[in-house]
Short mmCIF file of C-alpha atoms in Angstrom, two decimals:
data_model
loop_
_atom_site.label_atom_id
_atom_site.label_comp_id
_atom_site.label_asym_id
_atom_site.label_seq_id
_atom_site.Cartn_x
_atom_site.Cartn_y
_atom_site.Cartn_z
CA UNK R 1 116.83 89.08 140.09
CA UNK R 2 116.81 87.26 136.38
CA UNK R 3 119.25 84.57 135.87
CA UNK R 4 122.10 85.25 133.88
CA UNK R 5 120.95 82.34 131.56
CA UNK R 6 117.52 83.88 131.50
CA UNK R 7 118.83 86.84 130.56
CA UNK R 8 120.68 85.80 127.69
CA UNK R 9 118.22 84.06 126.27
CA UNK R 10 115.76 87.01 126.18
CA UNK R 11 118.53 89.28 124.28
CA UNK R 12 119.55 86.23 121.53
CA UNK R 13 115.72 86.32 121.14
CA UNK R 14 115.61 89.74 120.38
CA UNK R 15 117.88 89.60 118.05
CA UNK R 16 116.79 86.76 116.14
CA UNK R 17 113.59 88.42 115.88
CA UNK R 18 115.25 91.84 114.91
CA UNK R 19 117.22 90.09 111.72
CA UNK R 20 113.75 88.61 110.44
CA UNK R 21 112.29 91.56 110.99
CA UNK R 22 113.97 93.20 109.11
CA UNK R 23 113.35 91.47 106.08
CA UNK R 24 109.68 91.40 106.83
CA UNK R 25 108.68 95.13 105.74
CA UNK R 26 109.52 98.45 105.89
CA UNK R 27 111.29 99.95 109.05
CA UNK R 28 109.73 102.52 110.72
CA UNK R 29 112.50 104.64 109.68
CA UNK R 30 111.45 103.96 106.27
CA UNK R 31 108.25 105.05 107.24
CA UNK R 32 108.90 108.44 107.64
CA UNK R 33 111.69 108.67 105.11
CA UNK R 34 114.33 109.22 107.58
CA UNK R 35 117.78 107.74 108.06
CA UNK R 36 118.67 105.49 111.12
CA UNK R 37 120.44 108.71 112.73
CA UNK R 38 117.87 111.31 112.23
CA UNK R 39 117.50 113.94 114.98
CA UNK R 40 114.45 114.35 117.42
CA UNK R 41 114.04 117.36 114.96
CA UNK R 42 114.19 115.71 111.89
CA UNK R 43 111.42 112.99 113.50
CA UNK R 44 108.87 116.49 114.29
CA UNK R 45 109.50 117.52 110.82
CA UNK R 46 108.83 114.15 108.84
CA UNK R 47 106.20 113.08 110.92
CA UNK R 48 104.18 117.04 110.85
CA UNK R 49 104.68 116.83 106.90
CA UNK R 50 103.38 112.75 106.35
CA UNK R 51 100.44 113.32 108.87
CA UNK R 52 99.15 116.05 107.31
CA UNK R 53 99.09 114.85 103.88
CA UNK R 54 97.87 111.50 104.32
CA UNK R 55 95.58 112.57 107.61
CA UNK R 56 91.76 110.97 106.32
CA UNK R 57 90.11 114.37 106.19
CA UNK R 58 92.21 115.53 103.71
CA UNK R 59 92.29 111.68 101.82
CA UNK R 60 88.32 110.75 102.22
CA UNK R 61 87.44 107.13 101.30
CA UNK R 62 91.33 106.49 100.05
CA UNK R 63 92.37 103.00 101.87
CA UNK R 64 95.55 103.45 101.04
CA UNK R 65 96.12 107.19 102.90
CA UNK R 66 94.50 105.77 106.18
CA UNK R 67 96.78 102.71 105.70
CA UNK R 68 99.54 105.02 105.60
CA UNK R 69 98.37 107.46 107.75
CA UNK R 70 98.27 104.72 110.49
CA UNK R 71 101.61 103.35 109.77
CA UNK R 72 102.97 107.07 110.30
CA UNK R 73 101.46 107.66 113.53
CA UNK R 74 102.46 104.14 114.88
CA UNK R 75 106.64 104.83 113.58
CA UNK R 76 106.11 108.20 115.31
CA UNK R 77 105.19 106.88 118.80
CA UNK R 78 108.14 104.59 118.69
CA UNK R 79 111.04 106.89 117.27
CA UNK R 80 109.37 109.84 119.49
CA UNK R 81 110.13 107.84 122.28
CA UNK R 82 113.66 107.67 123.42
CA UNK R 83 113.41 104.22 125.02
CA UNK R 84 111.15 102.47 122.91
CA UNK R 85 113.30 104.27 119.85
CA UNK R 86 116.42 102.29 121.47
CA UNK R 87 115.03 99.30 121.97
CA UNK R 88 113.37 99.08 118.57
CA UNK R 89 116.65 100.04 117.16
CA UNK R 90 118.90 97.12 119.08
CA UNK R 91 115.83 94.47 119.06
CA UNK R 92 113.62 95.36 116.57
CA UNK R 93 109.51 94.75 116.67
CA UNK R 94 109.90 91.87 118.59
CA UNK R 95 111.98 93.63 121.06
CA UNK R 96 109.49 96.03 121.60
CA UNK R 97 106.53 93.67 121.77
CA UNK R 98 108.84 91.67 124.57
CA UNK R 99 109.35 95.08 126.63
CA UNK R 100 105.36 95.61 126.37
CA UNK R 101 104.60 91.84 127.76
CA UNK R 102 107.27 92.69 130.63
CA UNK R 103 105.27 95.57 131.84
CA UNK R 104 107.39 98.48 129.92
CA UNK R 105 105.96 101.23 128.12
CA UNK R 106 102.24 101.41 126.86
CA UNK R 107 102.85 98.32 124.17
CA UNK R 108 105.14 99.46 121.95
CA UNK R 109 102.99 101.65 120.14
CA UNK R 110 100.03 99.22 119.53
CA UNK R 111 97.86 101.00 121.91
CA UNK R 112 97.80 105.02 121.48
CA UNK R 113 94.95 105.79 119.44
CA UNK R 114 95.92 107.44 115.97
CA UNK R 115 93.85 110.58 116.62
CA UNK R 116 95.04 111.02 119.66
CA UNK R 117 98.90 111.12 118.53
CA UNK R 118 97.47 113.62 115.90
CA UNK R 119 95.82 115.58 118.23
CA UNK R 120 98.88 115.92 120.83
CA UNK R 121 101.71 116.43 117.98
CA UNK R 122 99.23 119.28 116.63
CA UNK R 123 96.98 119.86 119.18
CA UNK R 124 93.08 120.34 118.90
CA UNK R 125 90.70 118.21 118.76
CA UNK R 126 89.43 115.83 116.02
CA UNK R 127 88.48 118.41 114.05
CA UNK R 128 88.68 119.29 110.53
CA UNK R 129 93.00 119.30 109.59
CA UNK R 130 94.88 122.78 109.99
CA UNK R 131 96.85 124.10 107.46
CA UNK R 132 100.84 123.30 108.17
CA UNK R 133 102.37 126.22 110.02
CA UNK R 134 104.07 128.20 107.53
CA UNK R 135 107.58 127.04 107.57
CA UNK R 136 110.71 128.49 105.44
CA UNK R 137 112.11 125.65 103.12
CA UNK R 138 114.84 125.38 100.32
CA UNK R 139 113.75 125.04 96.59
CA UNK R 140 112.74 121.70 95.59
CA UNK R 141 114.84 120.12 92.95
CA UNK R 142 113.33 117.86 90.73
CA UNK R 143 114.97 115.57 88.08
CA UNK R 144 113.87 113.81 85.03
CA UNK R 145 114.91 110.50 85.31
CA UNK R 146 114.45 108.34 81.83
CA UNK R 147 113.69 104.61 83.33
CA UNK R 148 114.32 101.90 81.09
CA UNK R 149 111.26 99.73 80.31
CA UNK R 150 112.43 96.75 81.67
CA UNK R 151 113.12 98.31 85.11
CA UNK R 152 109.44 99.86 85.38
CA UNK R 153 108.25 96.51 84.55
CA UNK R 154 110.56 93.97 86.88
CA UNK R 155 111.45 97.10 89.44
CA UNK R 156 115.30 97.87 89.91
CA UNK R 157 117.48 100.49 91.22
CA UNK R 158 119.59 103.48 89.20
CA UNK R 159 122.44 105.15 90.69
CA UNK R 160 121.97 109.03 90.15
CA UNK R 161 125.36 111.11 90.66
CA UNK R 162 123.60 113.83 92.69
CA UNK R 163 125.61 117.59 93.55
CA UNK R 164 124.17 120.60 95.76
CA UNK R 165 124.98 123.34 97.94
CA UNK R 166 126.01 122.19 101.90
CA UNK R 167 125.81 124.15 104.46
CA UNK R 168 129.19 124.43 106.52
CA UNK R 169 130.45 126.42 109.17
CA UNK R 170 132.25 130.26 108.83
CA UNK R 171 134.48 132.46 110.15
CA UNK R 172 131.88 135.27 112.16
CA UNK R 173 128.94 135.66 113.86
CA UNK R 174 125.39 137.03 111.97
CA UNK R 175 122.18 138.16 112.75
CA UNK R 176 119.58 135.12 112.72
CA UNK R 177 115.95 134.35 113.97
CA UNK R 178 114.84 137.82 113.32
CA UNK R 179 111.25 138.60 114.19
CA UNK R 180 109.00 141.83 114.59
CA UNK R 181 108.35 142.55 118.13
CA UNK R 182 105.45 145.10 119.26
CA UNK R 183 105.94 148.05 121.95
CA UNK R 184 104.36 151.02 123.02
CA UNK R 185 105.58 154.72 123.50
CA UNK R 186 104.10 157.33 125.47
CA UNK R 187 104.19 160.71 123.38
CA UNK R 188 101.79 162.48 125.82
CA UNK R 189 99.51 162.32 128.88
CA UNK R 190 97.49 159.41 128.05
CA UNK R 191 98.60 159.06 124.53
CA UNK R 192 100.77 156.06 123.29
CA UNK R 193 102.08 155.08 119.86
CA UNK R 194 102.36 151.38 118.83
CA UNK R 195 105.82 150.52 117.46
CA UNK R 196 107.21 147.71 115.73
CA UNK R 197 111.09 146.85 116.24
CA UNK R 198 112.93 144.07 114.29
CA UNK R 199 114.63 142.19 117.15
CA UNK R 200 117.53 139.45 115.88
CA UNK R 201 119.91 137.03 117.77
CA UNK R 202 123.47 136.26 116.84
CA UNK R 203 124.37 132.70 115.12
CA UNK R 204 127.77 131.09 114.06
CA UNK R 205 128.21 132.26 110.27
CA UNK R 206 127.67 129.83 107.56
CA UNK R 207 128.71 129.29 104.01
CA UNK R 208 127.66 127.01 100.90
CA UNK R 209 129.75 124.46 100.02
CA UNK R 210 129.32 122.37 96.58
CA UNK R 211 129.16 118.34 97.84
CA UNK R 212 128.58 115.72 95.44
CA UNK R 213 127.70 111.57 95.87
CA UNK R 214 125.94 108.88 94.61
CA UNK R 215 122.10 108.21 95.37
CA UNK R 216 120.46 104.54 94.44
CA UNK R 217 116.86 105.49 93.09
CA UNK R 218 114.54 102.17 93.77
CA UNK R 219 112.13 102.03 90.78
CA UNK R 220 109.04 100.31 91.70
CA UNK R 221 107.25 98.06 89.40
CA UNK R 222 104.19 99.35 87.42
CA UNK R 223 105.26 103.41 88.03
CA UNK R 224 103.77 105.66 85.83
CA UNK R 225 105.74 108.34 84.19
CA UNK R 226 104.73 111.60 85.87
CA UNK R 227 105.41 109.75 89.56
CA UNK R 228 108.08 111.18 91.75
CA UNK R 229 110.75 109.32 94.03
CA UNK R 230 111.07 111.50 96.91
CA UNK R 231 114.06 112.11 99.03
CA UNK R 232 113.19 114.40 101.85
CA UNK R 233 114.64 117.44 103.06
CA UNK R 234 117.72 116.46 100.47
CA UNK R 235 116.79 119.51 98.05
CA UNK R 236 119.02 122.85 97.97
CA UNK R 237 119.24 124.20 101.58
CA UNK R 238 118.26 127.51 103.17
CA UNK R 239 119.57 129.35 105.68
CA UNK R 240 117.50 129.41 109.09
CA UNK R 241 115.13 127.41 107.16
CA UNK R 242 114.77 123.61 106.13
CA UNK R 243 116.05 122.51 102.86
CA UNK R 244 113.71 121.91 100.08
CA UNK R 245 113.30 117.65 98.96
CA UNK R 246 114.63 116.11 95.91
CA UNK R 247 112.00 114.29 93.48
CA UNK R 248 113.12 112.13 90.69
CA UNK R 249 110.41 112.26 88.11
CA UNK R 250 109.84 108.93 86.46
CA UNK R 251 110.29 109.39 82.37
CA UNK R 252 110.07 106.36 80.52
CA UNK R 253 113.22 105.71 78.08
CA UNK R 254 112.09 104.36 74.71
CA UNK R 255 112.45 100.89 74.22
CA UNK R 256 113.28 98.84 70.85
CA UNK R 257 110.00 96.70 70.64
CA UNK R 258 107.42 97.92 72.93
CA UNK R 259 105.51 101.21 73.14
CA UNK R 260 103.98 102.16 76.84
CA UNK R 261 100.53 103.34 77.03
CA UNK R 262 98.98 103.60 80.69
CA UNK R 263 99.26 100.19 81.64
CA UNK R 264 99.66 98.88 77.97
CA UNK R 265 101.94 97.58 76.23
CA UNK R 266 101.68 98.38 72.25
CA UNK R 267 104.42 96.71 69.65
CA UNK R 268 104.29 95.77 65.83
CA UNK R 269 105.15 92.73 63.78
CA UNK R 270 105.81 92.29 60.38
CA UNK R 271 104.67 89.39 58.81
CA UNK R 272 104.83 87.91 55.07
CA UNK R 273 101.50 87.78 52.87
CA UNK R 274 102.20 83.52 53.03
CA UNK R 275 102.13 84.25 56.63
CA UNK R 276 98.83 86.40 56.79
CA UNK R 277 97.04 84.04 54.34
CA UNK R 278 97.84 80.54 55.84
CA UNK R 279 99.13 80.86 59.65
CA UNK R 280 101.80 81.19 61.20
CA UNK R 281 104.34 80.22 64.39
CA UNK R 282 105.70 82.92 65.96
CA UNK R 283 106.55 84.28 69.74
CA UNK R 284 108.54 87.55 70.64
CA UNK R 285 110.66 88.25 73.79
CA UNK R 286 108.81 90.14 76.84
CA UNK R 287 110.52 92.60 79.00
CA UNK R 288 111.63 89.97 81.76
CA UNK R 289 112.73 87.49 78.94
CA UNK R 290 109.76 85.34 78.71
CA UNK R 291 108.31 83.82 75.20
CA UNK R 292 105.39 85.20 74.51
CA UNK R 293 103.43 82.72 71.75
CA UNK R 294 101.84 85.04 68.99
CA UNK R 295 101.33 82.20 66.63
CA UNK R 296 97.71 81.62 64.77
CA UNK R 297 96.19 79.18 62.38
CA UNK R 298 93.63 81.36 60.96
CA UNK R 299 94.67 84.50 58.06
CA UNK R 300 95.63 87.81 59.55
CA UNK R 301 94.64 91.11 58.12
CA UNK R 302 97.01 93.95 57.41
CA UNK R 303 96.66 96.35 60.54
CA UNK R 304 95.01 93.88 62.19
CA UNK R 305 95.29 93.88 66.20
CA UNK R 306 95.71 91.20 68.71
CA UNK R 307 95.60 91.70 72.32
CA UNK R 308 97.15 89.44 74.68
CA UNK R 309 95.18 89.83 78.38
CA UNK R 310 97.37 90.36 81.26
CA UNK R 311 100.62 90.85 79.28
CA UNK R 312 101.06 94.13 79.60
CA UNK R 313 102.85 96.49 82.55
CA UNK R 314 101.87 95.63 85.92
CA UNK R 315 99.71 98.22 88.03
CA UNK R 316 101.62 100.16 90.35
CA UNK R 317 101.03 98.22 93.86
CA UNK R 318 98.88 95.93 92.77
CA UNK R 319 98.87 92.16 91.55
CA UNK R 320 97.20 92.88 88.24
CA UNK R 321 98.42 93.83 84.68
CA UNK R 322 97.56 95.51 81.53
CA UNK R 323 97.04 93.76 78.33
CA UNK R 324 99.59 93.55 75.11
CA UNK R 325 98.86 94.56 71.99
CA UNK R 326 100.21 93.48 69.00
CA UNK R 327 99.87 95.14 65.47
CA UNK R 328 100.55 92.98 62.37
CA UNK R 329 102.06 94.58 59.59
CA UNK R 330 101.87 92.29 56.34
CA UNK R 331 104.95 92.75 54.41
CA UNK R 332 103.71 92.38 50.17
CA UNK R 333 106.07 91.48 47.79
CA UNK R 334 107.91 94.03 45.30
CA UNK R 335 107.40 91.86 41.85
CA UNK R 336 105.68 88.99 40.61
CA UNK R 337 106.71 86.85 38.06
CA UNK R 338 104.79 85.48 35.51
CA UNK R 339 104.01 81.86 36.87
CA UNK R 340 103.72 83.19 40.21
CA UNK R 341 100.83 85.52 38.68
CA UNK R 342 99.55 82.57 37.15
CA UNK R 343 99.30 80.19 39.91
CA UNK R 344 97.83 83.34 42.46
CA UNK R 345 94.74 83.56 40.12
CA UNK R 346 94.31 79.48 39.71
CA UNK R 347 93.95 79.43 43.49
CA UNK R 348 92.06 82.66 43.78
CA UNK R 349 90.09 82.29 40.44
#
């Protein structure tokens, strides 16, 4: 039997390992957009829906879908399991990795082939993917979200007031799971008719309730308008069914200065004719407050375009950026006077 001391040492551990964990990465609840509670059910359905659209036959030569396609199958193995799920969820990784080197489990999900979770979730072999079994699911709802320019460029978070239909118990009982069933009848010696009959069962009644609450968007850096934040199975809900998701589609909100093209960033300065003709100093504020020094020595043409390299919008999951572009507009004066007229065409002359 352990000593006590042992003991406790092994669970402070644990948990030590579990609080740096979780600041290392994403959980594997995370993983399969789930919330710490989620349902056995809820697990089937994430995990069916993420493996089939980032499975490698359907994402050929994308690193990034087998990347995520392995992460899926590895939180799967762990939250599919009900004592590896409750170990990762007291100790974390580290937990798990301890319960493996103790002789528990089959290593905490680092040693089940990807394939071969595939394979026994969908069954088959490694063939080409199936189709997702046809499923009944709310509507999707999808918002335009306008994302300030500063936010797609540094990242940040938007609370979104968010109100649908819940589904809530009712007075009653009513016919549910309904399905076509196949018999035969004998009409004569020998002779049988196929029927069909619609057989149902009988479910608690339900009714839709309007709910509303507050949902925190995370805007990543570098997203493109077009992009969607998705919040699964949190779209309007269906009876007998499961409810559609919610996507926020990223819309970028005008900005003051700078104009977003791709991963561009366009703006335009105004500039007097001294300025074009003999130099100038100048810098303008980026979108995470920096100086950016636009200054030159040399003349500057009206229209004429600079570009800055790498000061423009970071790329979505990646370390690079885009480039800046600057337009100088040369601002002429209204009038002249005489000496001024004179003393232009004694340089120029």
């Amino acid at each position: 039997m352990a000593h006590p001391r042992a003991n406790l040492f092994f669970l402070l551990s644990c948990l030590l390992c579990y609080s740096l964990n979780a600041f290392a990465g994403k959980s594997y609840y995370d993983i399969l957009q789930l919330s710490k509670g989620a349902s056995e059910e809820q697990i089937k359905r994430a995990y069916r829906k993420l493996a089939l659209k980032y499975h490698p036959d359907k994402n050929p030569n994308n690193q990034e879908a087998n990347k995520r396609f392995a992460e899926i199958n590895n939180a799967y193995e762990i939250l599919s399991d009900t004592e590896k799920r409750s170990i990762y969820d007291r100790y974390g990784e580290e937990g798990l990795k301890q319960h493996a080197a103790g002789g528990g489990g089959r290593g905490g999900g680092m040693g089940m082939d990807f394939e071969d979770i595939f394979s026994s979730f969908f069954g088959g072999g490694g063939g080409p993917v199936e189709e997702e079994e046809r499923i009944v699911k709310g509507d999707d709802v999808v918002v335009e979200l306008d994302v300030m320019l500063e936010d797609l460029y540094m990242g940040g978070s938007l609370k979104v007031w968010r109100e649908k239909n819940v589904l809530k118990p009712a007075p009653g009982k009513r016919r549910c799971n309904c399905r076509n069933e196949v018999y035969h009848r004998q009409i004569g010696p020998g002779m049988f008719q196929q029927m069909t009959e619609q057989v149902c069962e009988q479910c608690p009644n339900v009714k839709y309730e309007r709910e509303g609450y507050f949902i925190t968007v995370d805007i990543e850096k570098g997203m493109q308008d077009g992009q969607d934040v998705l919040f699964y199975e949190d779209g309007e809900p269906i009876i007998d069914g499961e409810p559609g998701d919610l996507k926020f589609r990223i819309r970028t909100a005008p900005h003051y200065l700078f104009r977003r093209e791709g991963n561009d960033l366009h703006t335009t300065i105004t500039i007097t004719l001294v300025q074009a003709l003999v130099g100038f100093e100048k810098t303008i504020e980026h979108l995470d407050g920096r100086l950016v020094d636009i200054s030159t020595k040399g003349m500057t043409n009206p229209k004429q375009v600079r570009k800055f390299k790498g000061e423009g919008m970071p790329l979505h999951m990646s370390t690079k950026k885009g480039d800046l572009y600057v337009t100088f507009e040369v601002l002429f004066p209204t009038s002249l006077s005489e000496e001024q007229k004179t003393n232009i065409k004694a340089i120029f002359g």
